[in-house]
Coordinates of C-alpha atoms in Angstrom, one line a residue:
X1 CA -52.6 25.9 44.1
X2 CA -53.3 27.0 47.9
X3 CA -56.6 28.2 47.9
X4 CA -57.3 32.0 49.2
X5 CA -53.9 32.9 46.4
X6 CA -56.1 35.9 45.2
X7 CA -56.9 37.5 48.0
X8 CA -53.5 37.0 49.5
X9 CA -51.7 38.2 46.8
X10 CA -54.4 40.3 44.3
X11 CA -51.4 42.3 42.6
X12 CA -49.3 39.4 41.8
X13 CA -47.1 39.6 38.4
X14 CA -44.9 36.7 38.8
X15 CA -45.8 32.7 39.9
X16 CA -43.3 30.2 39.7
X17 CA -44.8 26.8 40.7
X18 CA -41.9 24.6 38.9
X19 CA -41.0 21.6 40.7
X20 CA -43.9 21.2 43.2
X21 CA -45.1 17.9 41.9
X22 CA -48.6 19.6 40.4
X23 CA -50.8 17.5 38.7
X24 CA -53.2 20.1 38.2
X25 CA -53.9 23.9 38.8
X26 CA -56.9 25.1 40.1
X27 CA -59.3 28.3 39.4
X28 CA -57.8 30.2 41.9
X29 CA -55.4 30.8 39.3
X30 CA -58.0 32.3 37.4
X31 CA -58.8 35.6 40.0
X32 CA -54.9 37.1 39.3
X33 CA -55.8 39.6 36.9
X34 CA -52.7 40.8 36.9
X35 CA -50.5 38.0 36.3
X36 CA -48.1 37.7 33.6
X37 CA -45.4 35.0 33.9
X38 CA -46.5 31.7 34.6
X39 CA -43.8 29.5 35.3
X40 CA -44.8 25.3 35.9
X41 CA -42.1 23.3 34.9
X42 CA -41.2 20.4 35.6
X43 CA -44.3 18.7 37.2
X44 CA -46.9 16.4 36.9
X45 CA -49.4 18.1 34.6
X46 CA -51.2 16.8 31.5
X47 CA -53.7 14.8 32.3
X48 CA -57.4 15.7 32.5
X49 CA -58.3 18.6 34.4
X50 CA -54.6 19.7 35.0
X51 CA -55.7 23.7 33.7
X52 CA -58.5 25.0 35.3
X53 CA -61.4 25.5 33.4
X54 CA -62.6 29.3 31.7
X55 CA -58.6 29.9 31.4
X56 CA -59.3 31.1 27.7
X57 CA -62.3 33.5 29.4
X58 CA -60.6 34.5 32.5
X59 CA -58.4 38.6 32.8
X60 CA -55.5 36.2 32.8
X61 CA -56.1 35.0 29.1
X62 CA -55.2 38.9 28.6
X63 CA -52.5 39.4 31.1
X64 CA -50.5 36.7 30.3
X65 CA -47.4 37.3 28.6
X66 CA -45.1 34.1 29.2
X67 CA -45.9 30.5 29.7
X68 CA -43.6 27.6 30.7
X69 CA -45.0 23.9 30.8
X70 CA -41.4 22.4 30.0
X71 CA -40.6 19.1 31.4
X72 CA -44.8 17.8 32.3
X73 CA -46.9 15.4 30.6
X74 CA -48.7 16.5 27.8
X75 CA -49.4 14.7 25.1
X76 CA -50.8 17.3 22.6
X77 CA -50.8 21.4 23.5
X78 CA -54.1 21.8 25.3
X79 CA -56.4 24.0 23.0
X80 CA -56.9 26.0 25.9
X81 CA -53.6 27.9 25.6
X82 CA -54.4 28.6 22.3
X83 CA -56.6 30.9 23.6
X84 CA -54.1 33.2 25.5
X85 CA -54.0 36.1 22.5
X86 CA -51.4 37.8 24.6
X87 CA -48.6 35.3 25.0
X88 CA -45.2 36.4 23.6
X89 CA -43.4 33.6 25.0
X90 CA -44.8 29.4 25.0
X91 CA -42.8 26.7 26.5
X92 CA -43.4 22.8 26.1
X93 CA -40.3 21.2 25.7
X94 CA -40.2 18.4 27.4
X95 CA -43.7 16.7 27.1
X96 CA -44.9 13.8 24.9
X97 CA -46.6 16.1 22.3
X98 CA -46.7 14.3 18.8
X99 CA -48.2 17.5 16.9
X100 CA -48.0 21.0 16.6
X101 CA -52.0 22.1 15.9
X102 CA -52.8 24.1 13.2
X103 CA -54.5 26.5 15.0
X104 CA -51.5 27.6 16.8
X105 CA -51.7 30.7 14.4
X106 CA -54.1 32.1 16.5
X107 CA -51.3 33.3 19.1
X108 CA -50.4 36.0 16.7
X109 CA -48.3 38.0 19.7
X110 CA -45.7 34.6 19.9
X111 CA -42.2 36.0 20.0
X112 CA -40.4 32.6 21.4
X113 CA -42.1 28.9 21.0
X114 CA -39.8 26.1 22.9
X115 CA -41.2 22.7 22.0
X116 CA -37.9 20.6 22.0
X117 CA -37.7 17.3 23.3
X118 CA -41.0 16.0 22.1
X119 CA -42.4 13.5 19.9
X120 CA -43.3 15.3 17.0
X121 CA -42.3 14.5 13.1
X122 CA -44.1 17.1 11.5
X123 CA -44.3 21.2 11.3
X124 CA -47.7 22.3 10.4
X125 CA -47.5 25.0 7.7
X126 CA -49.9 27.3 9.5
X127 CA -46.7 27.9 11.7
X128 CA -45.3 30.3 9.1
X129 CA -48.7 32.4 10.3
X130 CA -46.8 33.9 13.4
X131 CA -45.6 37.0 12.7
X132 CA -43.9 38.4 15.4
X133 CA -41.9 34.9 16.0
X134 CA -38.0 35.5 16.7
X135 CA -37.0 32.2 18.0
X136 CA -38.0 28.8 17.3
X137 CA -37.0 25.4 18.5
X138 CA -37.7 22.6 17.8
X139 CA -35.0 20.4 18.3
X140 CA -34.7 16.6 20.0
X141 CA -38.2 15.5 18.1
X142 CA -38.5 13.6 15.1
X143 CA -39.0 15.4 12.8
X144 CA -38.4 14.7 8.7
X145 CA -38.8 17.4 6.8
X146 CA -39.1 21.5 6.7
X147 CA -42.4 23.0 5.1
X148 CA -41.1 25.8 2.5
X149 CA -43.8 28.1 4.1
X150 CA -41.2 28.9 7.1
X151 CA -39.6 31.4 4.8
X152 CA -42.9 33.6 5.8
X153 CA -41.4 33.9 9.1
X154 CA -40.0 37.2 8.4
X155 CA -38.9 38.3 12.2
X156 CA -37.6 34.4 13.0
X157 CA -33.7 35.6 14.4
X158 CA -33.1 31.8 15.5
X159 CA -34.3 28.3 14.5
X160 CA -32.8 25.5 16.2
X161 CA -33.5 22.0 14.6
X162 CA -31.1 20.0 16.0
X163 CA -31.3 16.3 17.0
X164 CA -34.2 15.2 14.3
X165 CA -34.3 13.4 11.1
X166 CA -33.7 15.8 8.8
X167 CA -32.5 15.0 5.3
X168 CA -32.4 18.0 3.3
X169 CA -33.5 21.9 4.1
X170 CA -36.0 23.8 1.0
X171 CA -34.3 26.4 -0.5
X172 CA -36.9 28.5 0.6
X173 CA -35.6 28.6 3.9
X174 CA -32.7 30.7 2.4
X175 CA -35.1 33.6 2.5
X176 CA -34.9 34.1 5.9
X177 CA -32.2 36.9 5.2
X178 CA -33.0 38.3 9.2
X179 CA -31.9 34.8 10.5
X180 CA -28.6 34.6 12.9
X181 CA -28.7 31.2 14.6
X182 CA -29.4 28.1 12.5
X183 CA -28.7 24.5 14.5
X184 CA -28.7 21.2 12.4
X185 CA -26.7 19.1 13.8
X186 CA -27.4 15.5 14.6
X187 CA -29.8 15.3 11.7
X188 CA -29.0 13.5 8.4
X189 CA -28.6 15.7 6.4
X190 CA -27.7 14.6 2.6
X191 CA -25.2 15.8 0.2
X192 CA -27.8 15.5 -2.6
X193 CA -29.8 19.0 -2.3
X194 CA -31.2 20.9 -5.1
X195 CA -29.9 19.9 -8.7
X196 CA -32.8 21.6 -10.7
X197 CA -32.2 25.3 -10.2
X198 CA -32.7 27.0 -13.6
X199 CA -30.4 30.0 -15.0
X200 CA -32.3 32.7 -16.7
X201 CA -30.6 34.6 -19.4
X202 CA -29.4 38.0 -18.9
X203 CA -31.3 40.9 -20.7
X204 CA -30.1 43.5 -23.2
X205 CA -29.9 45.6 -20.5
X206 CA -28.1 43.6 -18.2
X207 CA -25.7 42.8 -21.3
X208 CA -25.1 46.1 -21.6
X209 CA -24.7 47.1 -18.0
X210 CA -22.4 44.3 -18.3
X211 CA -20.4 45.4 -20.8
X212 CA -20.5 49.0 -19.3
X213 CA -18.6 47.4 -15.7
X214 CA -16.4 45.3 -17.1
X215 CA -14.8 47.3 -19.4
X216 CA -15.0 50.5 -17.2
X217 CA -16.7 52.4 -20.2
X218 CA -17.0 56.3 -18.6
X219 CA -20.1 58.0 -17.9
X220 CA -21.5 60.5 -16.0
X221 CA -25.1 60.9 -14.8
X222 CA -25.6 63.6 -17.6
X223 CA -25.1 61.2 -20.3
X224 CA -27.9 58.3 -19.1
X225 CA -31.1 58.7 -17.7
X226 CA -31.5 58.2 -14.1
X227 CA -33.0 55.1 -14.1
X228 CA -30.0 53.3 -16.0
X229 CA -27.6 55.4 -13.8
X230 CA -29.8 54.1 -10.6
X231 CA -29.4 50.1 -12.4
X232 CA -25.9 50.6 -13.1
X233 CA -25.1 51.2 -9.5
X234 CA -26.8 47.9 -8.6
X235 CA -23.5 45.9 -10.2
X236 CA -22.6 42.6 -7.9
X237 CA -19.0 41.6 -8.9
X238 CA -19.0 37.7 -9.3
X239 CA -17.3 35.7 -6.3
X240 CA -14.8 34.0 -8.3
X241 CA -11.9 35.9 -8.2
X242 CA -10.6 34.7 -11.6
X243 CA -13.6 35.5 -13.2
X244 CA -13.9 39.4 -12.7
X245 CA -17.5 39.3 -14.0
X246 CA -20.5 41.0 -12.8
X247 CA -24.4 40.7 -12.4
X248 CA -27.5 42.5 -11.8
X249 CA -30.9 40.7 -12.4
X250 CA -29.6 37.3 -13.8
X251 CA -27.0 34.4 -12.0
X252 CA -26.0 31.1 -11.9
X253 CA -27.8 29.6 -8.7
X254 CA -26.0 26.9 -7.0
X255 CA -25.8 24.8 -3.9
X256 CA -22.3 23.7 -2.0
X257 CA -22.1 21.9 1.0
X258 CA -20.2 23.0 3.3
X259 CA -18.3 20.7 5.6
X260 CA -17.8 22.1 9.5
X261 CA -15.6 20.6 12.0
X262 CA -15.1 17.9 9.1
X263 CA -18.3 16.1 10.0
X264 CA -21.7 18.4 9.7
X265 CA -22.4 19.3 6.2
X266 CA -24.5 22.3 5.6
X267 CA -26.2 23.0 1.8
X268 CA -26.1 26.9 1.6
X269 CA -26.6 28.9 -1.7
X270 CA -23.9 30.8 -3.5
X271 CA -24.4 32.8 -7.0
X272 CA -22.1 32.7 -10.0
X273 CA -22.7 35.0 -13.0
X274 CA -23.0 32.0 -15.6
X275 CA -22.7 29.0 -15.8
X276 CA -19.5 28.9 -17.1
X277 CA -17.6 30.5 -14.5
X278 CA -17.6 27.5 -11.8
X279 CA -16.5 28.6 -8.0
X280 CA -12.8 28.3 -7.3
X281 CA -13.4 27.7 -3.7
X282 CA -12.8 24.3 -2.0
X283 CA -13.7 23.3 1.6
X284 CA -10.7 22.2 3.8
X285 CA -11.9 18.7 4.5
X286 CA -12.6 16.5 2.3
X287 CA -16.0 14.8 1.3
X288 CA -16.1 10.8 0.4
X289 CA -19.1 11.1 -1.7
X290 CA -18.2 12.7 -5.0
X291 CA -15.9 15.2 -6.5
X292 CA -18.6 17.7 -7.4
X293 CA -19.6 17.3 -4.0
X294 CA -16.5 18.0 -2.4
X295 CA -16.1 21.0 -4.3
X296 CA -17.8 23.0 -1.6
X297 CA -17.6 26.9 -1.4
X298 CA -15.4 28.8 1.6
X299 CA -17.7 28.3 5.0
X300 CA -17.1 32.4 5.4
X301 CA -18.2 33.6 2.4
X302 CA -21.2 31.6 2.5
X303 CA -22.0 32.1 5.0
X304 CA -22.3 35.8 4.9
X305 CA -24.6 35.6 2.5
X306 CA -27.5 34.2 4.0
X307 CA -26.7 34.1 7.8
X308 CA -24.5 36.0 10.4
X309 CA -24.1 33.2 12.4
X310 CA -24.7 29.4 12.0
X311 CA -24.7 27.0 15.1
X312 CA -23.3 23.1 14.6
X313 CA -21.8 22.3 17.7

């Protein structure tokens, strides 16, 4: 970076440095106190010395808001930027990074982490630790498998995990009820996802309800107390249409895979309410591994269960 930058420019909010060649920035970066995008791309930075040192210490650590690194030379994130408290947005796609570190959980203000196009083949479950995090992606890397802890990411609106080495997705990431954009594609993704889901029971009181809906017995709220009014209101009608049934507190869990464009297959969750009344729906293409498995539930109504919107293509 020229030297003098501070004084020429004390107020400056904005630096874009992307596609100078960089291989290293120096501490006049440090002396804009007011700086809050920080854009670097595409350069040669990464090896030693290529952030100046104090960065963590420096008004910038506080300033800082966004941070793009995309398309340089790191080989792991520099624990330096782990330091910057006040990021919202981090951006190292395109680098040789292997790992994500643990102790990214510090940058508890992270709205939007870009770390496609990498080397790495594992997600650290002290990523789940991010609470404002809306958008994740992670795609192009090598990575195998999904820890279950991502269903802690409560604000995550969009996960993109494209282009890895996926072979199945925990059921846990069907908690993620806020989510909108899910990408899997290019991953191998199996047909075989969770056979071991367990069916509880219903209740007396779920019997009853039961019986209550499905026979339309009359009532008013005179005639119950208002709790049992309140649970009766809570009725889900069962998503087989030949069934007719309903369900409050206990259902049949169960996974169909869903074929798009008659080559992704996605496993989402669907609920029955018992086991006896097996899904009528049918996907439009056909799967070649087994009947059960081709016995997969209409992509819309899925769909609308768990997601609003889910990216394959």
């Amino acid at each position: 970076l020229p030297a003098g930058l501070s004084q020429w420019f004390p107020a400056l909010e904005v630096l874009d440095v992307s596609g100078t060649g960089l291989a290293e920035m120096g501490a006049e970066l440090l002396s804009l106190p007011c700086l809050h995008t920080l854009l670097a791309k595409n350069n040669r930075l990464g090896g030693p010395g290529s952030l100046p040192k104090g960065l963590g210490q420096a008004p910038l650590a506080r300033s800082l808001r966004v941070l793009n690194l995309s398309g340089n030379r790191f080989a792991e994130v520099p624990p330096v930027l782990l330091q910057l408290r006040g990021l919202h947005s981090l951006s190292l796609g395109g680098n040789r990074l292997h790992s994500i570190p643990p102790d990214i959980q510090e940058l508890r203000s992270l709205e939007f982490l870009y770390l496609g196009g990498n080397f790495i083949t594992s997600i650290p479950p002290e990523l789940a630790k991010l609470p404002s995090l809306k958008y994740l992606v992670l795609c192009d890397n090598k990575i195998q498998s999904i820890p279950p802890q991502l269903s802690q990411l409560h604000s995550l609106r969009s996960l993109s995990l494209h282009n890895n080495l996926l072979t199945y997705l925990p059921r846990e990431i069907l908690n993620l009820v806020h989510l909108e954009e899910l990408s899997l594609r290019g991953n191998p993704l199996v047909v075989r996802f969770v056979r071991d889901l367990t069916y509880n029971p219903p209740s007396l009181q779920e019997l009853a309800g039961r019986t209550v809906k499905t026979r339309n017995v009359p009532y008013a709220p005179s005639d119950l107390p208002e709790n049992l009014v309140r649970y009766l209101s809570l009725a889900s009608n069962c998503p087989n249409p030949k069934c007719g049934g309903v369900y409050f507190d206990s259902c049949v869990r169960q996974i169909k895979f869903v074929d798009f464009c008659g080559k992704y297959r996605l496993p989402l969750m669907h609920y029955l309410c018992s086991p006896e009344c097996s899904s009528p729906f049918s996907s439009a293409s056909q799967s070649s591994t087994s009947q059960s498995e081709s016995d997969s539930e209409d992509e819309a109504s899925v769909a609308a269960r768990r997601m609003q919107k889910v990216l394959l293509g």
